[in-house]
Structures are given as C-alpha cells and as structure tokens.
C-alpha cells in the first residue's frame, strides 16, 4: 500500500495552506502524547501540543491527524522498544518509546529536530509520568487527561532543542538511542490493511478531517512539514 505517501501529501497540503507568510525555519516539536499502551488501540492519558504557527481554522484537522499518527505508531511499537517512523519526502518524524510497564509515548517533529533530543524528551516524560501517576493510569479504559505540570513544562523547554540539550546535558552518543528501530509507516501496517480502513475505524478523525485527506489526496499536494 502507498498510504503513507497519500497521508503525507494530505497533511502537508493542510500545513502548506495554513503556513503563515513569515513562517520560521526553527526546528519544530509539534506534539507529545502519552498512552496506556495496548497493542490494538492504545489509550491517551496526556497530550501536549504546539500548533500556534498554524491558523486557528486549520488546527483542528492537524490535531486529529497528529493523534491518528501517534496512536497508531505507539500501538505498533512493542513493549520495551523504541521506534522512529520517517515520513516520505522528508516530511518529518514520529518517534515512540513504550516502557516495559506499559506506558507509551510519541512525539511528532519536523525533519530537522535532533533524534537524541526527541528520545530524551520521551524518556524523561515517561519517567515523570510513571512517578506522578502511579495507581492512576493502569485501569484507564478510555481517553482521559491525567494532569502533569512537570511534563507540560518539559515540553515547553524542549521546543528549543539547543536549550534542551544544555538543560539536560544530553550525551551525543546517547546510549538509549542506539538500536532504535527505523521504519516507514508502511512497515507498521498489518497484512491487508489500508489507510482508508484505518481512518474509517479511527476515533481520532472526524468526517471533516477524513474529507480533508481525500481532497488533498485528489489534489496530489506535497510539501515540507514545516
């Protein structure tokens, strides 16, 4: 299936049409979402986002497609593993980390954001969440919001990866990044799956966002993520 290319075109079409004329080339960290990991459909328990560079009217569909990507990637990442999913045509990356205790997290970033900084954010966020919410997330059966101000502040600090590097003294040969599974989104599909099927079943996408995808796919648009 070529659904990754199709979805990338859809997302980039929306971002292109909503990008302000004075858009900055600063490396972008768009989202951090934490889940109670399930291999069939992980459950969202915390979300941070930075979509202020996009117009108000486009943030809804962008948010929904980010959630769709992040939930799928985390659900298809094995316990105790890290994954890096690269979108075609240098559109960006989705990195995930699933802790052996069953908390998973995903960040969506542009292609310029450093890998090791992204994984440090994932590791620190999961560690903080497990310490702050012990006994609160284990039995959650539907998407909810478990507040954690420390993670929200961490997300803000990591908007600037250079400053985050200084704050956390990230080692350039960060051991935990070694052995990360690098994949395309196509690699996550199960036999016989298609994008349309996944979208139809997804609770992250409204009819508006699905229609946007179909329109962008028809228009065959392509651009960078930022």
C-alpha positions as a printed Julia matrix, in Angstrom:
226×3 Matrix{Float64}:
   0.0    0.0    0.0
   1.05   3.59  -0.63
  -0.97   5.07   2.21
   2.0    6.77   3.86
   2.65   8.84   0.76
  -1.05   9.66   0.49
  -1.35  10.7    4.12
   1.86  12.68   3.98
   0.5   14.58   1.0
  -2.73  15.19   2.85
  -1.07  16.54   5.96
   1.46  18.64   4.11
  -1.3   20.13   1.94
  -3.1   21.33   5.05
   0.09  22.69   6.6
   1.09  24.41   3.37
  -2.29  26.1    3.08
  -2.15  27.25   6.71
   1.54  28.26   6.94
   1.94  31.96   7.77
   3.89  34.06   5.25
   6.56  34.79   7.86
   6.93  31.18   8.93
  10.07  30.48  10.89
  12.54  27.78   9.92
  13.1   26.93  13.59
  13.1   23.2   14.35
   9.6   22.2   15.39
   8.29  19.95  18.14
   4.57  19.69  17.38
   3.27  17.19  19.91
   3.93  14.81  22.79
   1.21  12.26  23.58
   1.36   9.64  26.34
  -0.68   6.43  26.27
  -1.73   3.48  28.33
  -0.26   1.05  25.8
  -2.49  -1.52  24.11
  -1.32  -3.42  21.05
  -4.69  -2.97  19.36
  -5.62   0.6   20.34
  -3.63   2.5   22.96
  -5.47   4.84  25.34
  -4.46   8.51  25.54
  -3.75   9.77  29.07
  -1.84  13.03  28.46
  -1.23  15.32  25.49
   0.88  18.42  24.83
   0.94  20.31  21.55
   2.34  23.44  19.93
   0.29  24.41  16.87
   0.39  28.19  17.2
   2.19  28.56  13.86
  -0.93  27.31  12.08
  -4.14  29.23  11.55
  -6.9   28.69  14.09
  -9.19  27.13  11.48
  -6.62  24.5   10.47
  -5.53  23.41  13.94
  -8.45  21.01  14.38
  -7.69  18.78  11.38
  -3.94  18.99  12.06
  -4.51  17.94  15.67
  -6.65  15.0   14.63
  -4.11  13.71  12.11
  -1.33  14.04  14.7
  -3.38  11.98  17.16
  -4.13   9.41  14.47
  -0.43   9.01  13.63
   0.75   8.97  17.24
  -1.76   6.4   18.47
  -1.03   4.08  15.55
   2.75   4.31  15.95
   2.67   3.71  19.72
   0.23   0.8   19.4
   2.51  -0.85  16.83
   5.66  -0.36  18.95
   6.49  -3.37  21.13
   6.86  -3.19  24.91
  10.34  -2.04  25.88
  11.16  -0.83  22.37
  11.77   2.49  20.61
  10.74   3.27  17.06
  11.44   6.08  14.63
   9.0    6.46  11.78
  10.12   8.61   8.89
   7.56  10.18   6.61
   8.32  10.14   2.92
   9.88  13.11   1.14
  11.47  14.4    4.35
   8.11  15.46   5.8
   9.1   14.74   9.4
   9.38  12.03  12.03
   7.29  10.3   14.65
   9.38   8.82  17.48
   7.91   6.43  20.05
   9.01   4.72  23.25
   6.99   2.08  25.13
   8.14   1.45  28.69
   8.06  -2.19  29.88
   5.46  -1.18  32.49
   3.01  -0.3   29.72
   3.25   3.47  29.27
   3.94   4.56  25.7
   4.73   7.99  24.3
   5.11   9.56  20.86
   6.49  12.88  19.62
   5.85  14.36  16.2
   8.66  16.59  14.97
   9.98  18.07  11.74
  12.92  16.52   9.93
  15.43  18.95  11.47
  14.71  18.19  15.15
  17.59  16.1   16.65
  16.85  12.42  17.21
  18.64  12.14  20.55
  16.85  15.21  21.94
  13.48  13.76  20.93
  14.22  10.47  22.66
  15.42  12.25  25.78
  12.07  14.05  25.91
  10.27  10.71  25.54
  12.32   9.01  28.25
  12.02  11.89  30.72
   8.3   12.3   30.1
   7.58   8.61  30.63
   9.72   8.55  33.79
   7.96  11.6   35.23
   4.53  10.28  34.31
   5.12   6.92  35.98
   6.3    8.62  39.17
   3.5   11.21  39.26
   0.57   8.99  38.29
   1.3    5.65  39.9
  -2.03   3.9   40.53
  -3.99   6.35  38.36
  -3.43   5.16  34.77
  -3.33   1.37  35.0
  -7.1    0.8   34.82
  -7.99   3.64  32.44
 -10.24   2.26  29.69
 -10.91   5.37  27.6
  -9.05   8.52  26.61
  -8.62  10.85  29.56
  -6.36  13.63  30.82
  -4.11  12.99  33.79
  -2.59  16.36  34.6
   1.17  16.56  35.0
   2.52  20.15  35.06
   6.12  18.93  35.12
   5.69  17.26  31.73
   3.96  20.33  30.33
   6.93  22.46  31.39
   9.34  19.92  29.94
   7.51  20.08  26.62
   7.88  23.86  26.57
  11.61  23.65  27.32
  12.13  21.13  24.52
  10.63  23.47  21.93
  14.2   24.72  21.58
  16.35  21.59  21.23
  19.56  23.59  21.71
  18.42  24.83  25.11
  17.06  21.39  25.99
  20.49  19.98  25.18
  22.07  22.35  27.71
  19.43  21.78  30.38
  19.59  18.0   30.3
  23.28  17.62  29.35
  22.35  15.14  26.65
  25.25  12.96  25.63
  25.9   12.96  21.91
  26.22   9.2   21.88
  23.05   8.75  23.93
  23.09   5.03  24.65
  19.34   4.56  24.66
  19.01   5.79  21.08
  21.33   3.08  19.8
  19.42   0.2   18.29
  16.29   2.25  17.66
  14.11   0.6   15.04
  13.94   2.86  11.97
  10.86   2.26   9.87
   8.46   3.77   7.41
   4.77   3.9    8.25
   4.2    1.15   5.67
   6.19  -1.19   7.9
   3.57  -0.79  10.65
   0.67  -2.0    8.51
  -0.65  -5.46   9.06
  -1.29  -7.67   6.08
  -4.32  -6.5    4.12
  -4.65  -3.14   5.91
  -5.19   0.1    4.04
  -5.21   3.73   5.11
  -8.89   4.13   4.32
  -9.74   1.21   6.59
  -7.68   2.59   9.46
  -9.21   6.04   9.06
 -12.74   4.65   8.99
 -12.15   2.88  12.32
 -10.18   5.68  13.98
 -11.83   7.62  16.79
  -9.27  10.4   16.3
 -10.62  11.61  12.97
 -13.88  13.44  12.33
 -15.64  13.4    8.99
 -14.14  16.82   8.28
 -10.58  15.54   8.65
 -11.29  12.45   6.57
 -12.76  14.62   3.84
  -9.71  16.85   4.01
  -7.5   13.83   3.48
  -9.49  12.73   0.45
  -9.4   16.21  -1.07
  -5.66  16.61  -0.51
  -5.02  13.14  -1.9
  -7.01  14.02  -5.01
  -5.07  17.25  -5.43
  -1.79  15.31  -5.08
  -0.22  18.04  -2.97
   3.27  17.76  -1.49
   5.44  19.97   0.69
   7.64  20.01   3.79
   6.18  19.59   7.24
   7.32  22.99   8.41
